[in-house]
């Protein structure tokens, strides 16, 4: 059988393999804040480069940002970079060793380690949530990797998860972090989505840095809740220890050596949003509520069609499992995650990355759906979605949700809509391995 060439332009699956075609963060689908645009424009004329790790004003703003979230941080233990990927790359290079991640996990985590020649080991998640490894599976994976000559040193997890849109319960998070710390692993807590937690769901979010502060580096990509993708910026908060300061210095060395420095307009934008004035706070709150409504609507569509999905609790996305619809999907030529990605992307007219992009089983029929495209296709429609007291009743939102409903509606098999609240039996449990 002829192998497909990922660079060939006549392939229907062009770009399915290369990292550069991997899925970006779920888009916000909202206009840029006027104040933010003004700050960026005002900084564009600055002739001098910003220092490695970010200017003092940005680092002080980041210190206040984490202080307000219960994570005191000294300025010398904060580092900024043009995006979370360069920061994670620098952290992985500075720590050395192999990397462990939950399955599934953000698509951009694995390539950082592999670029450095490090092994990446996926660990199953508990039934309650994604974002963190099952502690027993983590211990077994560490034991197996070491027995085979590996050197696991780093665990990356998330407290508000992409792709699953779940938030781990505090006790589940504590057990996972305790297991990792007990094995001598350093933990990177990706908290990109912590400020997008959906209101009204009773979700309690903790950072691992509140539990085991000496073992945790916190990483926040500001394009999660604050900045558009055109202004990539991220910050890392290091442990308040001598080892944390040493790691921060090593990370600065890597960022400097690779030229991963913030441009002046981006640094100004990051400083502005981290200061969290009234405009920024109001937008963040309104956006979280809007995406929560859209995600709940899509969640209902998926369950009504017969699919599985945990209720989304954060972000602007949800993660669906369409295995109960395998037979009707197979009749349409959809038998794995790549087929599902191609099928739903074409059918919905928006990117729907398959679960294999996130390290999930390629044979499973799982995919991430984003809510940003449902808010409108023009700036006026998106502004209307943001300001409406009932955005789901706006004509353009109703039209887009109807399109999603039609796309899923004819795929449901017998018993569609009869499952539990998350779509998998009376208890609504997820699909990951049981503890």
Short mmCIF file of C-alpha atoms in Angstrom, two decimals:
data_model
loop_
_atom_site.label_atom_id
_atom_site.label_comp_id
_atom_site.label_asym_id
_atom_site.label_seq_id
_atom_site.Cartn_x
_atom_site.Cartn_y
_atom_site.Cartn_z
CA UNK A 1 0.00 0.00 0.00
CA UNK A 2 1.40 3.40 -0.96
CA UNK A 3 2.18 5.64 1.98
CA UNK A 4 0.76 9.15 1.76
CA UNK A 5 3.17 12.05 1.47
CA UNK A 6 2.20 14.73 4.02
CA UNK A 7 3.63 17.41 1.74
CA UNK A 8 1.67 16.33 -1.33
CA UNK A 9 -0.97 18.86 -2.33
CA UNK A 10 -3.31 16.30 -3.89
CA UNK A 11 -3.78 14.30 -0.70
CA UNK A 12 -7.20 14.62 0.96
CA UNK A 13 -5.41 14.35 4.30
CA UNK A 14 -2.70 16.90 3.67
CA UNK A 15 -0.99 17.95 6.86
CA UNK A 16 -2.39 15.25 9.12
CA UNK A 17 1.05 14.41 10.49
CA UNK A 18 3.40 17.43 10.68
CA UNK A 19 3.43 19.38 13.94
CA UNK A 20 2.89 22.65 12.08
CA UNK A 21 -0.62 21.48 11.17
CA UNK A 22 -1.54 20.64 14.75
CA UNK A 23 -4.62 22.28 16.28
CA UNK A 24 -4.23 25.71 17.91
CA UNK A 25 -5.91 26.69 21.15
CA UNK A 26 -9.70 27.01 20.81
CA UNK A 27 -10.39 30.48 19.47
CA UNK A 28 -12.26 33.10 21.47
CA UNK A 29 -14.33 34.36 18.53
CA UNK A 30 -14.58 37.83 20.13
CA UNK A 31 -13.35 41.32 19.15
CA UNK A 32 -10.10 42.66 20.61
CA UNK A 33 -10.62 45.01 23.54
CA UNK A 34 -10.32 48.69 22.50
CA UNK A 35 -8.01 49.44 25.41
CA UNK A 36 -5.78 46.52 24.49
CA UNK A 37 -5.57 47.63 20.86
CA UNK A 38 -4.59 51.14 21.98
CA UNK A 39 -1.83 49.81 24.24
CA UNK A 40 -0.38 47.68 21.43
CA UNK A 41 -0.45 50.58 18.99
CA UNK A 42 1.22 52.86 21.51
CA UNK A 43 4.09 50.40 22.07
CA UNK A 44 4.72 49.71 18.39
CA UNK A 45 7.12 52.63 18.04
CA UNK A 46 9.48 51.55 20.83
CA UNK A 47 12.93 51.10 19.27
CA UNK A 48 14.58 49.08 22.05
CA UNK A 49 14.23 45.33 22.56
CA UNK A 50 12.70 43.93 25.71
CA UNK A 51 15.02 42.11 28.15
CA UNK A 52 15.04 38.30 28.25
CA UNK A 53 12.24 37.01 30.44
CA UNK A 54 10.18 40.19 30.13
CA UNK A 55 10.44 43.83 31.28
CA UNK A 56 10.06 44.76 34.98
CA UNK A 57 6.57 46.20 34.50
CA UNK A 58 5.33 42.90 33.05
CA UNK A 59 6.94 40.83 35.78
CA UNK A 60 5.41 43.04 38.46
CA UNK A 61 1.99 42.73 36.80
CA UNK A 62 2.40 38.94 36.75
CA UNK A 63 3.35 38.99 40.44
CA UNK A 64 0.12 40.80 41.26
CA UNK A 65 -1.86 38.46 39.01
CA UNK A 66 -0.69 35.40 40.93
CA UNK A 67 -0.93 37.15 44.29
CA UNK A 68 -4.65 37.68 43.64
CA UNK A 69 -4.98 33.95 42.99
CA UNK A 70 -3.34 32.92 46.23
CA UNK A 71 0.11 32.27 44.75
CA UNK A 72 2.64 34.81 46.05
CA UNK A 73 5.52 35.23 43.66
CA UNK A 74 8.72 37.22 43.85
CA UNK A 75 9.64 39.12 40.74
CA UNK A 76 12.91 37.22 40.39
CA UNK A 77 11.03 33.93 40.13
CA UNK A 78 8.76 34.94 37.22
CA UNK A 79 9.71 34.58 33.57
CA UNK A 80 7.78 35.66 30.49
CA UNK A 81 8.13 34.44 26.91
CA UNK A 82 6.38 34.78 23.53
CA UNK A 83 3.94 31.94 24.17
CA UNK A 84 3.65 28.86 26.36
CA UNK A 85 5.40 26.55 23.91
CA UNK A 86 8.79 28.31 24.15
CA UNK A 87 8.45 28.34 27.95
CA UNK A 88 7.67 24.63 28.15
CA UNK A 89 10.52 23.89 25.76
CA UNK A 90 12.90 25.85 27.98
CA UNK A 91 11.60 24.14 31.13
CA UNK A 92 11.98 20.70 29.59
CA UNK A 93 15.51 21.50 28.44
CA UNK A 94 16.46 22.85 31.87
CA UNK A 95 15.06 19.89 33.82
CA UNK A 96 16.29 17.09 31.56
CA UNK A 97 14.92 13.55 31.58
CA UNK A 98 11.70 12.07 30.24
CA UNK A 99 8.27 13.64 30.41
CA UNK A 100 4.94 12.26 31.62
CA UNK A 101 1.59 13.69 30.53
CA UNK A 102 -2.06 12.66 30.96
CA UNK A 103 -3.94 11.06 28.09
CA UNK A 104 -5.39 13.06 26.41
CA UNK A 105 -3.45 16.31 26.80
CA UNK A 106 -2.93 19.58 24.89
CA UNK A 107 -1.53 18.96 21.44
CA UNK A 108 1.46 21.26 21.98
CA UNK A 109 2.92 19.54 25.06
CA UNK A 110 4.48 16.50 23.41
CA UNK A 111 6.42 18.16 20.55
CA UNK A 112 8.46 20.25 23.02
CA UNK A 113 9.99 17.15 24.61
CA UNK A 114 10.39 15.23 21.37
CA UNK A 115 12.23 18.17 19.80
CA UNK A 116 14.79 17.77 22.58
CA UNK A 117 15.04 14.01 22.02
CA UNK A 118 13.13 13.21 25.22
CA UNK A 119 10.60 10.42 25.59
CA UNK A 120 6.98 11.32 26.32
CA UNK A 121 4.84 8.83 28.26
CA UNK A 122 1.05 9.16 28.37
CA UNK A 123 -0.71 8.17 31.59
CA UNK A 124 -4.46 7.37 31.78
CA UNK A 125 -6.66 9.87 33.58
CA UNK A 126 -9.14 9.08 36.36
CA UNK A 127 -12.83 8.61 35.64
CA UNK A 128 -13.77 11.96 37.19
CA UNK A 129 -11.87 14.28 34.86
CA UNK A 130 -9.08 14.89 32.40
CA UNK A 131 -5.99 17.02 32.86
CA UNK A 132 -4.31 14.94 35.58
CA UNK A 133 -3.03 11.36 35.62
CA UNK A 134 -4.60 8.64 37.69
CA UNK A 135 -2.16 8.41 40.65
CA UNK A 136 -1.90 4.62 40.56
CA UNK A 137 -1.35 4.59 36.82
CA UNK A 138 1.27 7.31 37.29
CA UNK A 139 3.18 5.28 39.86
CA UNK A 140 3.06 2.20 37.65
CA UNK A 141 4.25 4.18 34.62
CA UNK A 142 7.16 5.68 36.56
CA UNK A 143 8.14 2.22 37.83
CA UNK A 144 7.97 0.72 34.34
CA UNK A 145 9.91 3.54 32.68
CA UNK A 146 12.69 3.33 35.26
CA UNK A 147 12.82 -0.45 34.98
CA UNK A 148 13.32 -0.05 31.23
CA UNK A 149 16.19 2.40 31.73
CA UNK A 150 14.24 5.62 31.36
CA UNK A 151 14.64 8.75 33.45
CA UNK A 152 11.24 10.36 34.22
CA UNK A 153 11.69 13.81 35.75
CA UNK A 154 8.79 15.98 34.65
CA UNK A 155 5.01 15.68 34.91
CA UNK A 156 2.90 18.21 33.00
CA UNK A 157 -0.75 18.53 34.03
CA UNK A 158 -3.57 21.06 33.79
CA UNK A 159 -6.07 22.27 36.37
CA UNK A 160 -8.58 23.43 33.73
CA UNK A 161 -8.08 21.12 30.82
CA UNK A 162 -7.67 21.27 27.10
CA UNK A 163 -9.04 19.16 25.45
CA UNK A 164 -11.56 17.74 27.96
CA UNK A 165 -12.82 21.10 29.38
CA UNK A 166 -12.90 19.53 32.86
CA UNK A 167 -11.54 20.74 36.21
CA UNK A 168 -10.10 18.01 38.47
CA UNK A 169 -11.65 17.86 41.95
CA UNK A 170 -9.18 19.05 44.61
CA UNK A 171 -8.81 15.58 46.16
CA UNK A 172 -8.08 13.99 42.78
CA UNK A 173 -5.53 16.67 41.95
CA UNK A 174 -3.89 16.30 45.37
CA UNK A 175 -3.50 12.54 45.00
CA UNK A 176 -1.87 12.91 41.58
CA UNK A 177 0.52 15.65 42.69
CA UNK A 178 1.39 13.80 45.89
CA UNK A 179 2.25 10.69 43.89
CA UNK A 180 4.41 12.71 41.49
CA UNK A 181 6.22 14.57 44.27
CA UNK A 182 6.81 11.30 46.09
CA UNK A 183 8.60 9.96 43.03
CA UNK A 184 10.79 13.05 42.77
CA UNK A 185 9.07 14.45 39.68
CA UNK A 186 8.89 18.15 39.02
CA UNK A 187 5.37 19.28 38.16
CA UNK A 188 4.49 21.90 35.56
CA UNK A 189 0.92 23.06 36.14
CA UNK A 190 -0.53 24.47 32.92
CA UNK A 191 -3.10 26.98 34.19
CA UNK A 192 -3.90 28.57 30.84
CA UNK A 193 -7.64 28.02 31.26
CA UNK A 194 -8.06 28.68 34.99
CA UNK A 195 -9.67 32.08 34.32
CA UNK A 196 -12.21 30.60 31.93
CA UNK A 197 -13.97 28.41 34.51
CA UNK A 198 -17.69 28.45 33.76
CA UNK A 199 -19.86 30.34 36.25
CA UNK A 200 -22.64 28.67 38.18
CA UNK A 201 -21.28 25.12 38.00
CA UNK A 202 -19.96 25.01 41.57
CA UNK A 203 -16.46 24.23 40.28
CA UNK A 204 -13.63 24.50 42.81
CA UNK A 205 -10.21 25.09 41.27
CA UNK A 206 -6.92 24.68 43.10
CA UNK A 207 -3.38 24.98 41.86
CA UNK A 208 -0.84 22.25 42.64
CA UNK A 209 1.42 25.10 43.75
CA UNK A 210 -0.93 25.60 46.70
CA UNK A 211 -0.49 21.96 47.69
CA UNK A 212 3.20 21.21 47.06
CA UNK A 213 4.79 24.62 46.39
CA UNK A 214 8.38 23.39 46.33
CA UNK A 215 7.69 20.94 43.50
CA UNK A 216 5.59 23.03 41.09
CA UNK A 217 6.16 25.53 38.30
CA UNK A 218 2.98 27.28 37.16
CA UNK A 219 2.63 28.06 33.45
CA UNK A 220 -0.04 30.39 32.04
CA UNK A 221 -0.58 31.12 28.36
CA UNK A 222 -2.33 34.49 28.21
CA UNK A 223 -4.06 33.60 24.96
CA UNK A 224 -6.30 31.38 27.05
CA UNK A 225 -8.36 34.04 28.83
CA UNK A 226 -6.83 37.40 27.94
CA UNK A 227 -4.98 37.90 24.65
CA UNK A 228 -5.77 37.13 21.00
CA UNK A 229 -3.50 34.58 19.25
CA UNK A 230 -1.84 37.44 17.33
CA UNK A 231 -0.23 38.56 20.61
CA UNK A 232 1.39 35.38 22.00
CA UNK A 233 2.63 35.74 25.58
CA UNK A 234 2.98 33.42 28.55
CA UNK A 235 4.40 33.58 32.07
CA UNK A 236 5.90 31.01 34.41
CA UNK A 237 5.95 31.21 38.21
CA UNK A 238 8.74 29.19 39.79
CA UNK A 239 8.83 27.55 43.19
CA UNK A 240 9.78 29.86 46.11
CA UNK A 241 12.96 27.91 46.82
CA UNK A 242 16.62 28.02 45.88
CA UNK A 243 15.94 25.22 43.41
CA UNK A 244 13.11 27.27 41.91
CA UNK A 245 15.40 30.26 41.45
CA UNK A 246 18.05 28.06 39.85
CA UNK A 247 15.46 26.59 37.46
CA UNK A 248 14.26 30.08 36.56
CA UNK A 249 17.85 31.06 35.71
CA UNK A 250 18.28 27.98 33.54
CA UNK A 251 15.03 28.72 31.73
CA UNK A 252 16.18 32.30 31.10
CA UNK A 253 19.40 30.95 29.60
CA UNK A 254 17.45 28.75 27.18
CA UNK A 255 15.06 31.53 26.19
CA UNK A 256 17.97 33.89 25.57
CA UNK A 257 19.92 31.32 23.57
CA UNK A 258 16.92 30.55 21.34
CA UNK A 259 15.90 34.18 20.89
CA UNK A 260 12.49 33.58 22.50
CA UNK A 261 12.04 37.21 23.55
CA UNK A 262 8.87 39.27 23.76
CA UNK A 263 8.32 42.08 21.25
CA UNK A 264 7.54 45.44 22.85
CA UNK A 265 3.87 45.56 21.73
CA UNK A 266 3.28 42.04 23.04
CA UNK A 267 4.97 42.82 26.35
CA UNK A 268 2.80 45.92 26.69
CA UNK A 269 -0.32 43.89 25.91
CA UNK A 270 0.59 41.24 28.48
CA UNK A 271 1.25 43.88 31.13
CA UNK A 272 -2.10 45.52 30.40
CA UNK A 273 -4.18 42.36 30.76
CA UNK A 274 -2.26 41.07 33.79
CA UNK A 275 -3.02 44.32 35.62
CA UNK A 276 -6.71 43.37 35.21
CA UNK A 277 -8.41 46.74 35.06
CA UNK A 278 -12.19 46.98 34.83
CA UNK A 279 -12.27 46.53 31.05
CA UNK A 280 -10.18 43.37 31.15
CA UNK A 281 -12.05 41.88 34.09
CA UNK A 282 -15.46 42.60 32.59
CA UNK A 283 -14.49 41.01 29.26
CA UNK A 284 -13.03 37.93 30.94
CA UNK A 285 -16.17 37.43 33.02
CA UNK A 286 -18.54 37.99 30.11
CA UNK A 287 -16.56 35.73 27.78
CA UNK A 288 -16.50 32.87 30.29
CA UNK A 289 -20.27 33.09 30.73
CA UNK A 290 -20.89 33.28 26.98
CA UNK A 291 -18.72 30.28 26.15
CA UNK A 292 -20.28 28.35 29.02
CA UNK A 293 -23.73 28.82 27.50
CA UNK A 294 -22.53 27.82 24.05
CA UNK A 295 -20.67 24.77 25.39
CA UNK A 296 -23.70 23.58 27.35
CA UNK A 297 -25.84 23.91 24.22
CA UNK A 298 -23.42 21.84 22.15
CA UNK A 299 -23.11 19.33 24.98
CA UNK A 300 -26.88 18.84 24.83
CA UNK A 301 -26.77 18.33 21.07
CA UNK A 302 -24.07 15.64 21.41
CA UNK A 303 -25.95 13.77 24.13
CA UNK A 304 -29.23 13.95 22.21
CA UNK A 305 -27.50 12.39 19.21
CA UNK A 306 -26.21 9.52 21.37
CA UNK A 307 -22.62 10.59 21.98
CA UNK A 308 -20.65 10.83 25.22
CA UNK A 309 -19.20 13.99 26.76
CA UNK A 310 -18.39 15.14 30.24
CA UNK A 311 -20.12 18.44 31.09
CA UNK A 312 -17.76 21.27 30.10
CA UNK A 313 -16.56 23.23 33.12
CA UNK A 314 -13.92 25.54 31.65
CA UNK A 315 -12.62 26.93 28.40
CA UNK A 316 -14.33 27.35 25.06
CA UNK A 317 -14.47 23.76 23.95
CA UNK A 318 -15.68 20.29 24.88
CA UNK A 319 -14.42 16.78 24.20
CA UNK A 320 -16.81 14.27 22.68
CA UNK A 321 -16.72 10.49 22.31
CA UNK A 322 -18.85 9.26 19.42
CA UNK A 323 -18.15 5.56 19.86
CA UNK A 324 -21.88 4.83 20.44
CA UNK A 325 -22.40 6.20 16.91
CA UNK A 326 -19.67 4.02 15.43
CA UNK A 327 -22.02 2.03 13.19
CA UNK A 328 -23.65 5.00 11.39
CA UNK A 329 -20.27 6.72 11.21
CA UNK A 330 -18.65 3.61 9.72
CA UNK A 331 -21.34 3.64 7.04
CA UNK A 332 -19.94 7.07 6.09
CA UNK A 333 -16.36 5.83 6.04
CA UNK A 334 -15.48 7.09 9.54
CA UNK A 335 -13.60 4.41 11.47
CA UNK A 336 -10.91 6.26 13.46
CA UNK A 337 -10.04 9.65 14.95
CA UNK A 338 -8.50 11.01 11.75
CA UNK A 339 -11.59 10.01 9.76
CA UNK A 340 -13.74 11.70 12.41
CA UNK A 341 -11.65 14.86 12.22
CA UNK A 342 -12.00 15.01 8.44
CA UNK A 343 -15.71 14.21 8.55
CA UNK A 344 -16.72 16.72 11.24
CA UNK A 345 -14.43 19.47 9.94
CA UNK A 346 -16.04 19.25 6.52
CA UNK A 347 -19.54 18.82 7.87
CA UNK A 348 -19.39 21.68 10.38
CA UNK A 349 -17.19 24.01 8.37
CA UNK A 350 -14.81 24.59 11.28
CA UNK A 351 -11.74 22.80 12.67
CA UNK A 352 -12.66 19.74 14.74
CA UNK A 353 -9.35 18.05 15.71
CA UNK A 354 -9.55 14.34 16.42
CA UNK A 355 -8.49 12.84 19.72
CA UNK A 356 -5.26 11.49 18.20
CA UNK A 357 -4.02 15.10 18.09
CA UNK A 358 -4.10 15.07 21.88
CA UNK A 359 -2.33 11.75 22.39
CA UNK A 360 -5.58 9.79 22.63
CA UNK A 361 -6.18 6.37 21.09
CA UNK A 362 -6.23 6.87 17.28
CA UNK A 363 -8.86 4.13 16.96
CA UNK A 364 -11.27 5.93 19.31
CA UNK A 365 -13.93 8.22 17.85
CA UNK A 366 -13.14 11.28 19.94
CA UNK A 367 -12.77 14.92 18.99
CA UNK A 368 -12.62 18.43 20.41
CA UNK A 369 -15.39 20.86 19.50
CA UNK A 370 -14.83 24.61 19.90
CA UNK A 371 -17.48 27.16 20.80
CA UNK A 372 -15.78 30.26 19.35
CA UNK A 373 -17.05 29.71 15.78
CA UNK A 374 -20.63 29.54 17.10
CA UNK A 375 -20.58 33.16 18.27
CA UNK A 376 -20.73 34.64 14.80
CA UNK A 377 -18.79 35.08 11.59
CA UNK A 378 -18.52 38.89 11.60
CA UNK A 379 -17.32 41.41 14.22
CA UNK A 380 -20.86 42.76 14.60
CA UNK A 381 -22.30 39.29 15.22
CA UNK A 382 -19.63 38.53 17.81
CA UNK A 383 -20.20 41.81 19.62
CA UNK A 384 -23.92 41.07 19.67
CA UNK A 385 -23.24 37.62 21.15
CA UNK A 386 -21.11 39.16 23.87
CA UNK A 387 -23.60 41.84 24.91
CA UNK A 388 -26.91 39.99 24.48
CA UNK A 389 -28.75 38.91 27.66
CA UNK A 390 -29.78 35.75 25.80
CA UNK A 391 -27.09 35.02 23.19
CA UNK A 392 -28.43 31.58 22.27
CA UNK A 393 -31.57 33.23 20.92
CA UNK A 394 -29.73 35.51 18.52
CA UNK A 395 -30.52 34.56 14.89
CA UNK A 396 -26.92 33.91 13.91
CA UNK A 397 -26.20 31.79 17.01
CA UNK A 398 -29.42 29.82 16.54
CA UNK A 399 -28.49 29.22 12.92
CA UNK A 400 -25.02 27.96 13.82
CA UNK A 401 -26.30 25.75 16.64
CA UNK A 402 -28.95 24.37 14.28
CA UNK A 403 -26.17 23.48 11.86
CA UNK A 404 -24.37 21.56 14.61
CA UNK A 405 -27.62 19.83 15.55
CA UNK A 406 -28.23 18.80 11.95
CA UNK A 407 -24.68 17.50 11.62
CA UNK A 408 -25.13 15.18 14.58
CA UNK A 409 -28.84 14.53 14.36
CA UNK A 410 -28.87 11.81 11.73
CA UNK A 411 -25.98 9.89 13.32
CA UNK A 412 -27.71 8.76 16.52
CA UNK A 413 -28.39 5.09 16.90
CA UNK A 414 -31.08 3.33 18.97
CA UNK A 415 -31.39 4.72 22.46
CA UNK A 416 -29.95 8.12 21.62
CA UNK A 417 -30.69 10.60 24.38
CA UNK A 418 -31.40 7.91 26.99
CA UNK A 419 -28.02 8.05 28.71
CA UNK A 420 -26.99 9.75 31.91
CA UNK A 421 -26.03 13.41 32.26
CA UNK A 422 -22.61 12.90 30.69
CA UNK A 423 -23.87 10.44 28.13
CA UNK A 424 -22.53 7.15 29.44
CA UNK A 425 -24.95 5.15 31.55
CA UNK A 426 -27.02 6.21 34.53
CA UNK A 427 -24.09 7.62 36.48
CA UNK A 428 -22.73 9.53 33.50
CA UNK A 429 -19.17 8.29 34.00
CA UNK A 430 -16.38 9.05 31.55
CA UNK A 431 -14.42 6.76 29.30
CA UNK A 432 -10.96 6.82 30.91
CA UNK A 433 -9.60 3.93 32.93
CA UNK A 434 -11.11 3.34 36.32
CA UNK A 435 -8.99 3.77 39.40
#
